[in-house]
């Protein structure tokens, strides 16, 4: 089915829903590289006008990837909740935007609606929204998850403590963990991206994290971000696995390029659930995504990168994750060219994930060859804090020396909490107070009065 829009004396024709969505997208280098971006600002405006008039039901009638050819499409279609969708079923995409921003829509309404929304619907409405609209609508959503603590409560900001090391040296990793904990980071997860997938080294990392959390009774969870098959194998060998991690995408072909399918993710989830390691809840999956990965794998089906990113959230939603985050600027300027594009993409991703009912975090990041710098990340960090992001990354000095990209530091989390009055996850906050790392107001104590420092330092020095 084709779509038309008229601007002045010029008619614009869009051959199908994929082309309409792609050409309505804000400018980004990845869509230009894929050859799906609008050729001009006028064409982009025409696409937005046509998209605004499109009934939401069109997305139920016209799958972007055929049902029989793609298991992600089948998941989206088969899991759609018609009853939840009913209150907005007569709206257009433009009407949905106005409705989302109206005073009568709050977090309770949006939580009920989430199962009735498809990724394509939320991607479409995001294309009509300004940055402030994305922030305001996402802020209404509160998605709360639990494993050993509670993440996502309003007025709270969690941090993934990311202590990566280029050789997986336990002492180096333990030193970074010590640094992070003493700055109050780690309530989202202590998560290591290993430099190797050697099973023996991976087991060393899992045991290091498990011993740390158990010895100091830290109300948090650990994760070693290796391939899901390695994690299933490790669970079978008795490894102390808390969260199961995997990168995911919005098409079956992309997920195949990652070496996964939906059945494998379910197998991993069930294996981890069998360990019964959660104390407050059983949300134990951790997913990462990123715009542009489908094009890299030649698995984009002519769909724009932001819509495919939203489809990845349908995959995540099926497994009740504790954490989901877009690693927004990690792939590079081929897909998000500069700070402006990175900021826009992050706000879109956060909005789409929250609207679909996901506990969204963002890795506020860029690569060294992108036209971006840490000032851009400071701006994005503040915008995401205002939007109610569940968690961000805490990397020593904001410079990941293993993955070789720029993210956010432990200090950045302190800044955001101070600027916006945000607190830690409640259980983790009480632990920080008990260990005298922070005071009753949540502010860092002077290290001379820090009861945790000697014991944590001894642990780091003994790590091997």
PDB file of C-alpha atoms in Angstrom, residues 328-437:
ATOM      1  CA  UNK A 328      23.628   4.413  21.817  1.00  0.00           C
ATOM      2  CA  UNK A 329      26.862   5.741  20.326  1.00  0.00           C
ATOM      3  CA  UNK A 330      28.992   2.608  20.510  1.00  0.00           C
ATOM      4  CA  UNK A 331      28.892   1.444  16.887  1.00  0.00           C
ATOM      5  CA  UNK A 332      30.232   4.725  15.555  1.00  0.00           C
ATOM      6  CA  UNK A 333      29.606   7.653  13.218  1.00  0.00           C
ATOM      7  CA  UNK A 334      28.648   5.362  10.359  1.00  0.00           C
ATOM      8  CA  UNK A 335      25.277   5.080  12.093  1.00  0.00           C
ATOM      9  CA  UNK A 336      25.075   8.133  14.394  1.00  0.00           C
ATOM     10  CA  UNK A 337      27.409  10.734  12.999  1.00  0.00           C
ATOM     11  CA  UNK A 338      27.668  13.345  15.732  1.00  0.00           C
ATOM     12  CA  UNK A 339      26.518  14.453  19.163  1.00  0.00           C
ATOM     13  CA  UNK A 340      23.228  15.770  17.811  1.00  0.00           C
ATOM     14  CA  UNK A 341      22.314  12.432  16.247  1.00  0.00           C
ATOM     15  CA  UNK A 342      23.453  10.476  19.323  1.00  0.00           C
ATOM     16  CA  UNK A 343      21.358  12.640  21.650  1.00  0.00           C
ATOM     17  CA  UNK A 344      18.263  12.294  19.486  1.00  0.00           C
ATOM     18  CA  UNK A 345      18.681   8.521  19.120  1.00  0.00           C
ATOM     19  CA  UNK A 346      19.115   8.028  22.859  1.00  0.00           C
ATOM     20  CA  UNK A 347      15.953   9.956  23.681  1.00  0.00           C
ATOM     21  CA  UNK A 348      14.034   7.970  21.039  1.00  0.00           C
ATOM     22  CA  UNK A 349      15.317   4.643  22.336  1.00  0.00           C
ATOM     23  CA  UNK A 350      14.561   5.480  25.955  1.00  0.00           C
ATOM     24  CA  UNK A 351      11.059   6.675  25.067  1.00  0.00           C
ATOM     25  CA  UNK A 352      10.241   3.649  22.900  1.00  0.00           C
ATOM     26  CA  UNK A 353      11.534   1.154  25.443  1.00  0.00           C
ATOM     27  CA  UNK A 354       9.695   2.738  28.363  1.00  0.00           C
ATOM     28  CA  UNK A 355       6.446   2.974  26.398  1.00  0.00           C
ATOM     29  CA  UNK A 356       6.693  -0.738  25.599  1.00  0.00           C
ATOM     30  CA  UNK A 357       7.097  -1.500  29.311  1.00  0.00           C
ATOM     31  CA  UNK A 358      10.850  -2.016  29.524  1.00  0.00           C
ATOM     32  CA  UNK A 359      13.259  -1.022  32.331  1.00  0.00           C
ATOM     33  CA  UNK A 360      15.387   1.194  30.084  1.00  0.00           C
ATOM     34  CA  UNK A 361      18.885   2.371  30.721  1.00  0.00           C
ATOM     35  CA  UNK A 362      21.235   4.095  28.314  1.00  0.00           C
ATOM     36  CA  UNK A 363      24.961   3.758  27.826  1.00  0.00           C
ATOM     37  CA  UNK A 364      25.633   7.446  27.199  1.00  0.00           C
ATOM     38  CA  UNK A 365      28.616   6.951  24.937  1.00  0.00           C
ATOM     39  CA  UNK A 366      30.533   7.698  21.759  1.00  0.00           C
ATOM     40  CA  UNK A 367      33.539   6.367  19.879  1.00  0.00           C
ATOM     41  CA  UNK A 368      36.699   8.384  19.421  1.00  0.00           C
ATOM     42  CA  UNK A 369      36.121   8.845  15.674  1.00  0.00           C
ATOM     43  CA  UNK A 370      32.624  10.328  16.101  1.00  0.00           C
ATOM     44  CA  UNK A 371      31.954  14.059  15.891  1.00  0.00           C
ATOM     45  CA  UNK A 372      31.082  14.173  19.591  1.00  0.00           C
ATOM     46  CA  UNK A 373      32.736  14.913  22.904  1.00  0.00           C
ATOM     47  CA  UNK A 374      32.074  14.676  26.620  1.00  0.00           C
ATOM     48  CA  UNK A 375      30.087  17.928  26.606  1.00  0.00           C
ATOM     49  CA  UNK A 376      27.571  16.212  24.323  1.00  0.00           C
ATOM     50  CA  UNK A 377      27.405  13.340  26.790  1.00  0.00           C
ATOM     51  CA  UNK A 378      26.882  15.773  29.688  1.00  0.00           C
ATOM     52  CA  UNK A 379      23.940  17.271  27.822  1.00  0.00           C
ATOM     53  CA  UNK A 380      22.462  13.858  27.048  1.00  0.00           C
ATOM     54  CA  UNK A 381      22.976  12.683  30.611  1.00  0.00           C
ATOM     55  CA  UNK A 382      20.939  15.565  31.987  1.00  0.00           C
ATOM     56  CA  UNK A 383      18.172  15.062  29.412  1.00  0.00           C
ATOM     57  CA  UNK A 384      17.931  11.355  30.250  1.00  0.00           C
ATOM     58  CA  UNK A 385      17.857  12.115  33.959  1.00  0.00           C
ATOM     59  CA  UNK A 386      14.935  14.449  33.346  1.00  0.00           C
ATOM     60  CA  UNK A 387      13.269  11.711  31.273  1.00  0.00           C
ATOM     61  CA  UNK A 388      13.499   9.221  34.167  1.00  0.00           C
ATOM     62  CA  UNK A 389      16.137   6.829  32.843  1.00  0.00           C
ATOM     63  CA  UNK A 390      16.435   3.736  35.043  1.00  0.00           C
ATOM     64  CA  UNK A 391      20.220   3.494  34.983  1.00  0.00           C
ATOM     65  CA  UNK A 392      23.426   4.611  33.308  1.00  0.00           C
ATOM     66  CA  UNK A 393      26.986   3.265  33.115  1.00  0.00           C
ATOM     67  CA  UNK A 394      29.777   3.874  35.602  1.00  0.00           C
ATOM     68  CA  UNK A 395      33.184   3.434  33.960  1.00  0.00           C
ATOM     69  CA  UNK A 396      36.445   4.498  35.655  1.00  0.00           C
ATOM     70  CA  UNK A 397      37.242   7.911  34.207  1.00  0.00           C
ATOM     71  CA  UNK A 398      34.493   7.425  31.596  1.00  0.00           C
ATOM     72  CA  UNK A 399      37.120   5.704  29.391  1.00  0.00           C
ATOM     73  CA  UNK A 400      36.606   1.988  28.842  1.00  0.00           C
ATOM     74  CA  UNK A 401      40.143   0.691  28.321  1.00  0.00           C
ATOM     75  CA  UNK A 402      38.961  -2.720  27.114  1.00  0.00           C
ATOM     76  CA  UNK A 403      36.131  -1.770  24.726  1.00  0.00           C
ATOM     77  CA  UNK A 404      37.936   1.456  23.704  1.00  0.00           C
ATOM     78  CA  UNK A 405      35.042   3.906  23.797  1.00  0.00           C
ATOM     79  CA  UNK A 406      33.930   6.836  25.924  1.00  0.00           C
ATOM     80  CA  UNK A 407      31.031   6.439  28.357  1.00  0.00           C
ATOM     81  CA  UNK A 408      30.052   7.972  31.713  1.00  0.00           C
ATOM     82  CA  UNK A 409      32.042   7.884  34.917  1.00  0.00           C
ATOM     83  CA  UNK A 410      31.268   7.328  38.580  1.00  0.00           C
ATOM     84  CA  UNK A 411      31.595  11.109  38.983  1.00  0.00           C
ATOM     85  CA  UNK A 412      28.966  11.694  36.282  1.00  0.00           C
ATOM     86  CA  UNK A 413      26.427   9.730  38.303  1.00  0.00           C
ATOM     87  CA  UNK A 414      27.236  11.893  41.335  1.00  0.00           C
ATOM     88  CA  UNK A 415      26.644  14.996  39.242  1.00  0.00           C
ATOM     89  CA  UNK A 416      23.307  13.763  37.929  1.00  0.00           C
ATOM     90  CA  UNK A 417      22.048  12.755  41.364  1.00  0.00           C
ATOM     91  CA  UNK A 418      23.070  16.114  42.804  1.00  0.00           C
ATOM     92  CA  UNK A 419      21.627  18.140  39.913  1.00  0.00           C
ATOM     93  CA  UNK A 420      18.248  16.380  39.858  1.00  0.00           C
ATOM     94  CA  UNK A 421      17.896  15.145  43.434  1.00  0.00           C
ATOM     95  CA  UNK A 422      18.011  11.467  42.476  1.00  0.00           C
ATOM     96  CA  UNK A 423      18.722   8.643  44.913  1.00  0.00           C
ATOM     97  CA  UNK A 424      20.195   5.153  44.632  1.00  0.00           C
ATOM     98  CA  UNK A 425      18.125   1.976  44.543  1.00  0.00           C
ATOM     99  CA  UNK A 426      16.654   1.869  48.068  1.00  0.00           C
ATOM    100  CA  UNK A 427      18.265  -1.373  49.285  1.00  0.00           C
ATOM    101  CA  UNK A 428      21.645  -0.317  47.899  1.00  0.00           C
ATOM    102  CA  UNK A 429      21.292   3.118  49.472  1.00  0.00           C
ATOM    103  CA  UNK A 430      20.746   1.532  52.878  1.00  0.00           C
ATOM    104  CA  UNK A 431      23.859  -0.622  52.351  1.00  0.00           C
ATOM    105  CA  UNK A 432      25.931   2.438  51.421  1.00  0.00           C
ATOM    106  CA  UNK A 433      24.720   4.157  54.586  1.00  0.00           C
ATOM    107  CA  UNK A 434      25.442   1.082  56.714  1.00  0.00           C
ATOM    108  CA  UNK A 435      28.979   0.912  55.279  1.00  0.00           C
ATOM    109  CA  UNK A 436      29.343   4.675  55.889  1.00  0.00           C
ATOM    110  CA  UNK A 437      30.094   5.296  52.208  1.00  0.00           C
TER     111      UNK A 437
END
